[in-house]
Coordinates of C-alpha atoms and ligand atoms in Angstrom, one line a residue:
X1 CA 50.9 4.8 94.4
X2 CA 53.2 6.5 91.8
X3 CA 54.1 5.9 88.6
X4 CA 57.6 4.6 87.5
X5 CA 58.2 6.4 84.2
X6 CA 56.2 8.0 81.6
X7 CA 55.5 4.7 80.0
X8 CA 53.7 3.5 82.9
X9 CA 51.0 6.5 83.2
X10 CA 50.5 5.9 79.3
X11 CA 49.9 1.9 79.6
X12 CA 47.1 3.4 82.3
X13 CA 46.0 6.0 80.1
X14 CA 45.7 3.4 77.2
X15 CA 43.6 1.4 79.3
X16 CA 41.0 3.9 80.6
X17 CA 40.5 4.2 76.2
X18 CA 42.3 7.7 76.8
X19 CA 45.4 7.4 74.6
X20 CA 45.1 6.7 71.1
X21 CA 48.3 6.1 68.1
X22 CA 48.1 8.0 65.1
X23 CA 50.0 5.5 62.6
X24 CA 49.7 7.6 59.1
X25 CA 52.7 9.8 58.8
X26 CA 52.1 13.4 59.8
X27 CA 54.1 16.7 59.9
X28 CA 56.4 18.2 62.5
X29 CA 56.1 21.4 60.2
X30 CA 52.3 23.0 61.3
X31 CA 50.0 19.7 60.9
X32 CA 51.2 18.5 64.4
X33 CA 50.3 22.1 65.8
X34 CA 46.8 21.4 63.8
X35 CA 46.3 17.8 65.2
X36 CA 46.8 19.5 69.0
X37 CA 44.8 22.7 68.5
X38 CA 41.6 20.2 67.3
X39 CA 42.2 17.7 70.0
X40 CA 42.3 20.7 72.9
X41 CA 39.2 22.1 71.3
X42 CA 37.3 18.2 71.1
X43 CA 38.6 17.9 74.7
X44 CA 40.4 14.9 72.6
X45 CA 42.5 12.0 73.9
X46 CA 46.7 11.7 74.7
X47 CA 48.1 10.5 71.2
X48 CA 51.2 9.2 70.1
X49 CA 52.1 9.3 66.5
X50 CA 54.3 6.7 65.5
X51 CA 55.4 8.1 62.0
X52 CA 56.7 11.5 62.4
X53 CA 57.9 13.0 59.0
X54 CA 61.8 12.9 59.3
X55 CA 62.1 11.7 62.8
X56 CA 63.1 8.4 64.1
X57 CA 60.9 8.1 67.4
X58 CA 57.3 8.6 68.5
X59 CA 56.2 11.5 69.5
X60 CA 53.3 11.8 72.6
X61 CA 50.9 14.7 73.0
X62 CA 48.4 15.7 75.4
X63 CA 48.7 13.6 78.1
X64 CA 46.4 15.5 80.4
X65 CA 45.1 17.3 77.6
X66 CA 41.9 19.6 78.7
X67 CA 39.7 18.1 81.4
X68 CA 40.1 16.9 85.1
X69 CA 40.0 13.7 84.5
X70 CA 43.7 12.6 83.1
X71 CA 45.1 14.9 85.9
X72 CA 43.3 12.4 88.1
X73 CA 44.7 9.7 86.9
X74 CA 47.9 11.1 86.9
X75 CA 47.4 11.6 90.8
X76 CA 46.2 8.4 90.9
X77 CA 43.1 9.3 93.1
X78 CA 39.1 10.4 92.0
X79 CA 38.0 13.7 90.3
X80 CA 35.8 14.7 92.5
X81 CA 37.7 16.5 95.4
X82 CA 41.2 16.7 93.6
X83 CA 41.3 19.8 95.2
X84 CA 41.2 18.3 98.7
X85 CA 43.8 15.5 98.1
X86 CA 46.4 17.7 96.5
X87 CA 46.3 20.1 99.4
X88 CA 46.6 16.9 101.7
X89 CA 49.8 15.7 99.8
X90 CA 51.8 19.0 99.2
X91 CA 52.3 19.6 102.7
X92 CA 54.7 16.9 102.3
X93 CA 58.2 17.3 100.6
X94 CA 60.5 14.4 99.9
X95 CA 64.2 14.5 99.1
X96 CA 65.1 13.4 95.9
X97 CA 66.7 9.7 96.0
X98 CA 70.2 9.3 93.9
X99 CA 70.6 6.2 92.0
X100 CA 74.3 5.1 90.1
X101 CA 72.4 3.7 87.0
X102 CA 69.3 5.2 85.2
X103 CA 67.4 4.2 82.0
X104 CA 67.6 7.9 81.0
X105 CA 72.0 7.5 80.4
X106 CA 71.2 4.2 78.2
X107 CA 72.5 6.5 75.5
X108 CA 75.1 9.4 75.5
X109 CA 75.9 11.6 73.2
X110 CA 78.3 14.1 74.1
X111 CA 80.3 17.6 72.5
X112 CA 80.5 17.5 68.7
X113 CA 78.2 14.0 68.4
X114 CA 75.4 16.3 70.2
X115 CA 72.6 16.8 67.0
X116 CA 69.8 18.4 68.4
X117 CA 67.4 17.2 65.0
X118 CA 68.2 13.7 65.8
X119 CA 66.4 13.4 69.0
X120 CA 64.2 16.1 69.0
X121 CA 61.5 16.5 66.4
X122 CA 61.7 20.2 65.0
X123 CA 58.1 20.8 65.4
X124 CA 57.1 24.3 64.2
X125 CA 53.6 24.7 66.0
X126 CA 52.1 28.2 64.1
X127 CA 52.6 29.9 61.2
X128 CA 54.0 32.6 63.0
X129 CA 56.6 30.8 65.4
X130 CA 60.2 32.0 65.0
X131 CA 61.3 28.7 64.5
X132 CA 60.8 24.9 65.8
X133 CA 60.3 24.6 70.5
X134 CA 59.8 22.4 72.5
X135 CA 57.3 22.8 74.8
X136 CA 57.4 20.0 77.6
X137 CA 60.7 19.8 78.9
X138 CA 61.5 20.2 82.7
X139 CA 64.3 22.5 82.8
X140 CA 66.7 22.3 86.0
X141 CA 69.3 24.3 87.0
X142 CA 70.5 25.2 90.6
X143 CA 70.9 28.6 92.2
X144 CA 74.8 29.7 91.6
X145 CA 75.1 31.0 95.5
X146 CA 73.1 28.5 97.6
X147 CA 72.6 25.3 95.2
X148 CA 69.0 25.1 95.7
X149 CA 67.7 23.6 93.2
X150 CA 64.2 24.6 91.0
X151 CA 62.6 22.6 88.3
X152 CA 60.0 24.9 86.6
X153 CA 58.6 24.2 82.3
X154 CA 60.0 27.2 80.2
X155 CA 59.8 27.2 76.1
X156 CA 62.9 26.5 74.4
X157 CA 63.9 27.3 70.1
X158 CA 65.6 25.2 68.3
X159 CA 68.2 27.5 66.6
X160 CA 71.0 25.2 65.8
X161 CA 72.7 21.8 66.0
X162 CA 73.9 22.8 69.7
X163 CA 72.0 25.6 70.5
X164 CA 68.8 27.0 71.6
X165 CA 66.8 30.5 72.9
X166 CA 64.9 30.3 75.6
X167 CA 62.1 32.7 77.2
X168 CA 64.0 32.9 80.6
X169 CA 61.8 36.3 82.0
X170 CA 62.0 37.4 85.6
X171 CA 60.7 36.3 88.3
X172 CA 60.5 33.3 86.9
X173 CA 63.4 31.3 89.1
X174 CA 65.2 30.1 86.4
X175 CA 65.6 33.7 84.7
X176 CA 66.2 34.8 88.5
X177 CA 69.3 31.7 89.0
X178 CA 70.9 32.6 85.6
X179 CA 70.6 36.2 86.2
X180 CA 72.8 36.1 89.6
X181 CA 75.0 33.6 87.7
X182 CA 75.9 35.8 85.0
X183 CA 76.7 38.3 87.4
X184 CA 79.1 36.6 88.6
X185 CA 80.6 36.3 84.9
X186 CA 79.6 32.7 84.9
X187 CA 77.4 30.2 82.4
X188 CA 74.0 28.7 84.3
X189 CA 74.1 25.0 84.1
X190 CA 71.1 23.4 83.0
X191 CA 69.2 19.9 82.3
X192 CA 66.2 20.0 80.0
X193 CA 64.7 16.9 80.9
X194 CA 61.6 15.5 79.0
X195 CA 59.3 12.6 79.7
X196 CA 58.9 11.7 83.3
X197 CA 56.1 10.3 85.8
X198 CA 53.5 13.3 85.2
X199 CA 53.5 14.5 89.1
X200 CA 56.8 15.8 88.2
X201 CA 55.3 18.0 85.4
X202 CA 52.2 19.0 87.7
X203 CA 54.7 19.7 90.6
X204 CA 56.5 21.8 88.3
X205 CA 53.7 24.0 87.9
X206 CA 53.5 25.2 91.4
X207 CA 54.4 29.0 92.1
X208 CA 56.7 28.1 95.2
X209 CA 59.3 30.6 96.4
X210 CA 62.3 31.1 95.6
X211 CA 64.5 28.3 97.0
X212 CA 61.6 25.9 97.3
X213 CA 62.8 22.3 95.5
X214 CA 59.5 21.7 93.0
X215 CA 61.0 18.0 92.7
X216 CA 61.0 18.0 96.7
X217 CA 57.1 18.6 96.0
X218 CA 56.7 16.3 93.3
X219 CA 57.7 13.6 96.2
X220 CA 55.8 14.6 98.4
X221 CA 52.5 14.8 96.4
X222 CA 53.4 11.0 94.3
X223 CA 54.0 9.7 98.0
X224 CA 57.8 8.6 97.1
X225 CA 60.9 10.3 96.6
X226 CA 61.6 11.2 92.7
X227 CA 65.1 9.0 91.9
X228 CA 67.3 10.5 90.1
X229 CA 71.0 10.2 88.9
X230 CA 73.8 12.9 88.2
X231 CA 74.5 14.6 84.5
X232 CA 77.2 13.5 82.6
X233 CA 78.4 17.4 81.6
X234 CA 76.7 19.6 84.6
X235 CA 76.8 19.8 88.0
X236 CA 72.9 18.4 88.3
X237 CA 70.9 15.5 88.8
X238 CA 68.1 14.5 86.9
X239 CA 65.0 12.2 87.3
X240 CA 66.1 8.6 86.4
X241 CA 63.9 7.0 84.1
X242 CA 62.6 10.0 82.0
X243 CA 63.0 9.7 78.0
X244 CA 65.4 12.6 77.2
X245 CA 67.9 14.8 78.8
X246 CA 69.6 17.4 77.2
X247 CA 72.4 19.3 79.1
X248 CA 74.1 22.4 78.6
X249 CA 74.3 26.2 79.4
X250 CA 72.9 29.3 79.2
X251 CA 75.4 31.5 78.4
X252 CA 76.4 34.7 80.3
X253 CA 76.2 38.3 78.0
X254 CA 74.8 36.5 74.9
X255 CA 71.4 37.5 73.8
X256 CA 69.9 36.5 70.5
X257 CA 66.5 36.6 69.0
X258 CA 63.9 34.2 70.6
X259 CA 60.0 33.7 69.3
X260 CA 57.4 35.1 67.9
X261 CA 55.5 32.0 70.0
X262 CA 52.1 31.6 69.9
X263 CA 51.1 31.7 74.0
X264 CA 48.9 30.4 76.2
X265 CA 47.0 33.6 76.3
X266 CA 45.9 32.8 72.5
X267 CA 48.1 35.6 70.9
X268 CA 51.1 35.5 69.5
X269 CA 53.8 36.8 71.9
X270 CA 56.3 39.4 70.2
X271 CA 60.5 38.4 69.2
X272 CA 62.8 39.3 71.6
X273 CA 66.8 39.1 72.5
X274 CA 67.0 36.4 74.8
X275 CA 68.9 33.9 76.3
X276 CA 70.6 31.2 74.9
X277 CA 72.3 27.6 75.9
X278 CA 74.8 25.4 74.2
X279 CA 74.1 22.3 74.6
X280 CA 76.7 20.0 75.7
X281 CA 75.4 16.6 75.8
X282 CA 72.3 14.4 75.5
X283 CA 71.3 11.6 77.2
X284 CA 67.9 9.0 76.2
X285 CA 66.3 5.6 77.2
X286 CA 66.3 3.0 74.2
X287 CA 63.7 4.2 71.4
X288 CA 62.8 7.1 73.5
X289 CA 59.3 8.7 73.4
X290 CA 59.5 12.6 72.7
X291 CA 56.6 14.1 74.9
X292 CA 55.5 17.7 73.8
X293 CA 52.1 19.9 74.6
X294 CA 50.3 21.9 72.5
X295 CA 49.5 25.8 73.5
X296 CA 47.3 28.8 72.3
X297 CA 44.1 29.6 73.5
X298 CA 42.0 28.2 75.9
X299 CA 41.1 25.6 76.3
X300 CA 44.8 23.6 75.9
X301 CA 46.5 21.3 78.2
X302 CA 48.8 23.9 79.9
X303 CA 45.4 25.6 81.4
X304 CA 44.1 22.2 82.7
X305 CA 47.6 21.4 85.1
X306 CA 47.6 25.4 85.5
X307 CA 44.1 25.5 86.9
X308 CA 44.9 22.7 89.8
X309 CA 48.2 23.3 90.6
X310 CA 47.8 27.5 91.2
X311 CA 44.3 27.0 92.6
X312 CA 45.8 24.7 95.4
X313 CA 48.5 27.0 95.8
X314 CA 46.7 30.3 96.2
X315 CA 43.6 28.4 98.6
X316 CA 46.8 27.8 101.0
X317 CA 48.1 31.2 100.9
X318 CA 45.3 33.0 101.5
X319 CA 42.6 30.9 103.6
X320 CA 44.3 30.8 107.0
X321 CA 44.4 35.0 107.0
X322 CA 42.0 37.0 105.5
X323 CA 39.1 34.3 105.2
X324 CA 39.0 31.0 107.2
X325 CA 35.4 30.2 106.0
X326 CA 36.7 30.1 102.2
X327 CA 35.2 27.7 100.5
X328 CA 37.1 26.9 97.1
X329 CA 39.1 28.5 94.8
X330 CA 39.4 28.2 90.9
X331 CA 41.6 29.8 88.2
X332 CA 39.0 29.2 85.1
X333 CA 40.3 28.0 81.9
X334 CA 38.8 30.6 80.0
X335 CA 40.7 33.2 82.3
X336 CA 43.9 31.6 80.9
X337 CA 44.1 29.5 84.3
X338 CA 46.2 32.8 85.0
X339 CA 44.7 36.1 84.8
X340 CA 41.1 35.5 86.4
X341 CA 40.1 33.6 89.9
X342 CA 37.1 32.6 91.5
X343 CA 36.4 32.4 95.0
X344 CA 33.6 31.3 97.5
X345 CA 33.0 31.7 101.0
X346 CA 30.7 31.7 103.2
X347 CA 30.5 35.4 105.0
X348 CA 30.7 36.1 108.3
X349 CA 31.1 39.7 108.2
X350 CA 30.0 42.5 105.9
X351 CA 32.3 43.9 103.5
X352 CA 34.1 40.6 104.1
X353 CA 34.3 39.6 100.4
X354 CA 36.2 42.2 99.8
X355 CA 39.0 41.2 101.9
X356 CA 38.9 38.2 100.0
X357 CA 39.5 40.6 96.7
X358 CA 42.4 42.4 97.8
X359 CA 44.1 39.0 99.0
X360 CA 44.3 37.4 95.7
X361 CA 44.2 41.0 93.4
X362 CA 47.8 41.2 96.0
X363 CA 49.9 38.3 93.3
X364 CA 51.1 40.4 90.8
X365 CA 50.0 37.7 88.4
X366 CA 46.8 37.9 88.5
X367 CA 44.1 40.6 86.9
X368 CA 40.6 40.3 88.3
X369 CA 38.6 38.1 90.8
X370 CA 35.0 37.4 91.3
X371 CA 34.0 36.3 95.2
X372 CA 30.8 34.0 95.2
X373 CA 28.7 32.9 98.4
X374 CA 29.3 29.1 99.4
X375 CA 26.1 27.6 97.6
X376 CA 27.6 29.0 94.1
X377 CA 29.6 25.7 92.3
X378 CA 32.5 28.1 91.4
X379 CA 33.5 25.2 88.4
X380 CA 30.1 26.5 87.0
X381 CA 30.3 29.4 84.4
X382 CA 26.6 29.7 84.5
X383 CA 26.2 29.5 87.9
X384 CA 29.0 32.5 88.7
X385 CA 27.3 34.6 85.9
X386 CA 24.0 33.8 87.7
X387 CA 25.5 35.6 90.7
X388 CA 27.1 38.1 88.8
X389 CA 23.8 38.9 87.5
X390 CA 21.6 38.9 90.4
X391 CA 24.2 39.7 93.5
X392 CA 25.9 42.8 92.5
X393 CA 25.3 46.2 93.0
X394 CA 27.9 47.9 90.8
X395 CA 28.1 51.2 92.1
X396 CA 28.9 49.2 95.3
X397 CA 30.4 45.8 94.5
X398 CA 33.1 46.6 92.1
X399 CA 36.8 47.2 93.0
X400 CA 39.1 48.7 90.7
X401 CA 42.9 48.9 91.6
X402 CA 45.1 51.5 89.4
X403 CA 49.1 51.7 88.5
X404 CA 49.9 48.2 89.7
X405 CA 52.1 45.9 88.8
X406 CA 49.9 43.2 86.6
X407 CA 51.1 39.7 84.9
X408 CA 53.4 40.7 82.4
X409 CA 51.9 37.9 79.9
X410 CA 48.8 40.0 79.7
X411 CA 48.3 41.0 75.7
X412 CA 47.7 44.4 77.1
X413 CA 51.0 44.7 78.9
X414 CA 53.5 44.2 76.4
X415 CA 54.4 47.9 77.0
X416 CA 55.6 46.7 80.3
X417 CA 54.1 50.1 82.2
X418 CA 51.6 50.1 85.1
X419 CA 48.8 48.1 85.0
X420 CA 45.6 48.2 86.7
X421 CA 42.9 45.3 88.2
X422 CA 39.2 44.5 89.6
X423 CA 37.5 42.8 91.8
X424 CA 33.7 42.1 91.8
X425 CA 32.0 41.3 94.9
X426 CA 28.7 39.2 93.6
X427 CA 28.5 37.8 97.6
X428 CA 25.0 38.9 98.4
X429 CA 25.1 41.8 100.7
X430 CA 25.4 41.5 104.4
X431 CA 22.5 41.7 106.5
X432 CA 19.9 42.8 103.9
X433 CA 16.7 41.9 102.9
X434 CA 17.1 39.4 100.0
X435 CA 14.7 37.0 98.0
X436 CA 14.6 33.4 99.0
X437 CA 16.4 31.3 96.3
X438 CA 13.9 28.7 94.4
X439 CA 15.2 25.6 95.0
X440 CA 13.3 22.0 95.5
X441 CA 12.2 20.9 99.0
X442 CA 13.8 18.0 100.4
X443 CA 11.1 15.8 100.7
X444 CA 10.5 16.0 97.0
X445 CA 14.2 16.2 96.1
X446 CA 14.7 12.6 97.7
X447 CA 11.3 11.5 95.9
X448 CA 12.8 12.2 92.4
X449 CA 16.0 11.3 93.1
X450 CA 14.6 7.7 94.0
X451 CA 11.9 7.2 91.3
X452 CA 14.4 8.7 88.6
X453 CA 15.0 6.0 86.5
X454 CA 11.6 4.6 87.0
X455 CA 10.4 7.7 85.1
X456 CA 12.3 6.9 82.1
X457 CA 11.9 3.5 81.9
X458 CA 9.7 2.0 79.0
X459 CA 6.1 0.4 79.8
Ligands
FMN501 C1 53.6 24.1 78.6 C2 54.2 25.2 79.4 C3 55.1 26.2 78.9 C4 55.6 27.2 79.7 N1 56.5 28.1 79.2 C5 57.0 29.0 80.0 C6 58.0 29.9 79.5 O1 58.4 29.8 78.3 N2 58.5 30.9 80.3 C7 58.0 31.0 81.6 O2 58.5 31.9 82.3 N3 57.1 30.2 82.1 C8 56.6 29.2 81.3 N4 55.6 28.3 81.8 C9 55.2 28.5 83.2 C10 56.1 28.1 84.3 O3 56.7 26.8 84.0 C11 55.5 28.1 85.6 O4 55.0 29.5 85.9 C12 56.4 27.7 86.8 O5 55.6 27.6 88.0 C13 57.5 28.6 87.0 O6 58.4 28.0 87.9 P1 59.5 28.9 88.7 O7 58.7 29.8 89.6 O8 60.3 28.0 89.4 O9 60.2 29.7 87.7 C14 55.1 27.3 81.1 C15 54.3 26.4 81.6 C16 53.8 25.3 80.8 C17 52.8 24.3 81.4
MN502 MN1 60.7 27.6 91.5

């Protein structure tokens, strides 16, 4: 099953009791930012406000917002073993399926008309922002040389009726497409697409190669190709029946100031020259819905899809080399579903965990790693600190990488140089002599597990 539109996923969201509309008039200016930091922090519910101060349309936040269980629905399949079903369906990539006629070109603006205020609600999340993003647009563009196409979420600011900065930062594909462009002398095309079937923005989230469709994914992992139709001003094609579409280009040699932004690492990332695109048309459905995320620190929404989509990812990379008995792999929230992984195996060999490290400490995206044995629920903070606490012998268990290239997002890497990384190995050791773990017999486990309630009932 997939969903049709973003409408469709919110109608199921509503009835699950998981979407709720705030009514009272609120503020694009901070008290919208406010409304999403307290809702990531209460593990809150998707909202829509329906009276947005100086904006005509509603505006929808937090979707997935900051547990499992909306990503679920989004796939459309259990919590429990989301892991397992994802890396079932994104084996699977479907072609994109081109429609004449699509919801999303019910209205078209084009050149001079385009006013970026009048569709977009200029929502300034922090105090420190540079000005108002948005946040939850699926940008598209194709590669200049071999039109492969890449549909990846970067931050965009609002900086004039037409025109916008956006944090395009190698390797990031679509800082990787407009770079070869503008070496040729030529603009990048672009479609900044917002509100679609969630997959998409799931799918988007997936640290393919170079070259790899992510909308090819996204049909693969809802089952059914993604239906889209071609822009009115680019050379692109676009999902059919998302809300907004805004086309345009970034333009070659033109850098301008972009940020400060308040990141999902939970600091405020520094102003740069970056950038820019002129936007040349936009498209939207009738009474569109404007769908935008909220980021900081962790918890927030963009940790939640993070923590799936690059847990899958790296599980595939590295379980058919280094360690075929891995058991499961998790980018924590708290580790900004970026910098920090877990991992568990069961061990075959000694030393074999730390294998395991140097596998994952290989991504240059990622900053340390602790490797668990199999009965350690990795989604467990107390249960990983448990084996932190009782497994490792630090003199022993402790890698520590120096002068390598590290995530460039990391608050202690704006100066760009050398960075450096660990790996803790809290795997008891190999062949040793360790202490039985306590844990309830069968027998008796079964026995409580029967008489449970019976306990608590009254008389
Ligand atoms: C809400 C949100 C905002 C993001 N903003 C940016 C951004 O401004 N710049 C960036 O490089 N990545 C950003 N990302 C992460 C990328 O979208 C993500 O790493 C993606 O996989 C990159 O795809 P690519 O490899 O095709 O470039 C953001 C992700 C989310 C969920
Ligand atoms: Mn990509």
């Amino acid at each position: 099953m997939a969903y049709h539109d973003l409408r469709e996923f919110l109608g199921v969201l509503e009835d699950a009791g998981e979407l709720q509309y705030v009514q009272r008039e609120v503020d694009p200016d901070l008290e919208i930012g406010g409304i999403g930091r307290k809702l990531d922090d209460t593990r809150g519910p998707a909202v829509v406000f329906t009276n947005v101060k100086g904006y005509s349309h509603q505006v929808v936040m937090g979707i997935f917002g900051t547990t499992m269980s909306r990503i679920a629905m989004a796939m459309c399949c259990a919590e429990d073993g989301l892991l397992k079903v994802w890396l079932e369906r994104a084996s699977t990539f479907l072609r994109p399926r081109l429609v004449e006629k699509a919801p999303c070109q019910e209205n078209v603006i084009l050149g001079d008309q385009v006013c970026l205020a009048d569709v977009i609600p200029q929502i300034r999340w922090n105090t420190l922002d540079g000005g108002p993003y948005i946040t939850f647009a699926l940008f598209f563009n194709k590669d200049p040389q071999t039109s492969a196409g890449n549909m990846a979420i970067y931050r965009l600011m609002m900086t004039g009726d037409r025109r916008m900065g956006a944090y395009l930062q190698a390797p990031q594909h679509g800082a990787t497409a407009f770079l070869s462009a503008e070496r040729m002398g030529k603009p990048l095309e672009v479609a900044i697409v917002i509100g679609t079937d969630p997959m998409l923005y799931l799918a988007s989230q997936v640290p393919l190669q170079y070259g790899a469709y992510e909308l090819e994914l996204a049909g693969g992992l809802r089952q059914e190709p993604v239906e889209v139709v071609k822009c009115k001003t680019v050379d692109l094609e676009v999902p059919a029946t998302a809300e907004i579409v805004l086309e345009g280009r970034v333009l070659p040699n033109v850098r301008e100031m972009e940020g400060p932004f308040g990141e999902f690492t939970g600091y405020v990332g520094p102003a740069d020259m970056r950038p820019v695109i002129e936007i040349s048309a936009i498209t939207h459905r009738n009474d569109p819905l404007y769908l935008c995320t909220h980021e900081g620190y962790p918890p927030t929404e963009d940790h939640t899809m993070h923590s799936l989509t690059k847990s899958a990812e790296l599980f595939r990379q590295i379980k058919p080399s280094t360690a075929p008995t891995l058991k499961d792999v998790y980018f924590p929230l708290g580790g900004c579903s970026a910098f920090h992984v877990v991992a568990s195996l069961r061990k075959e060999r000694a030393g074999q965990a730390k294998n395991v490290i140097l596998d994952i400490l290989r991504s240059a995206l990622i900053k340390s790693c602790v490797v668990v044995d199999e009965d350690i629920d990795i989604r467990d903070s107390t249960q990983v600190e448990w084996a932190i606490a009782t497994r490792v012998r630090p003199d022993k268990d402790i890698v520590i990488v120096s002068d390598i290239a590290g995530p460039h997002l990391d608050p202690l890497q704006h100066d760009g140089g050398p960075s450096s990384k660990y790996g803790i190995d809290a795997t008891i050791p190999y062949g040793i002599d360790f202490p039985v773990k306590v844990e309830t017999d069968e027998k008796t486990r079964k026995l409580v597990e029967a008489n449970w309630s019976d306990y608590f009932s009254q008389g």
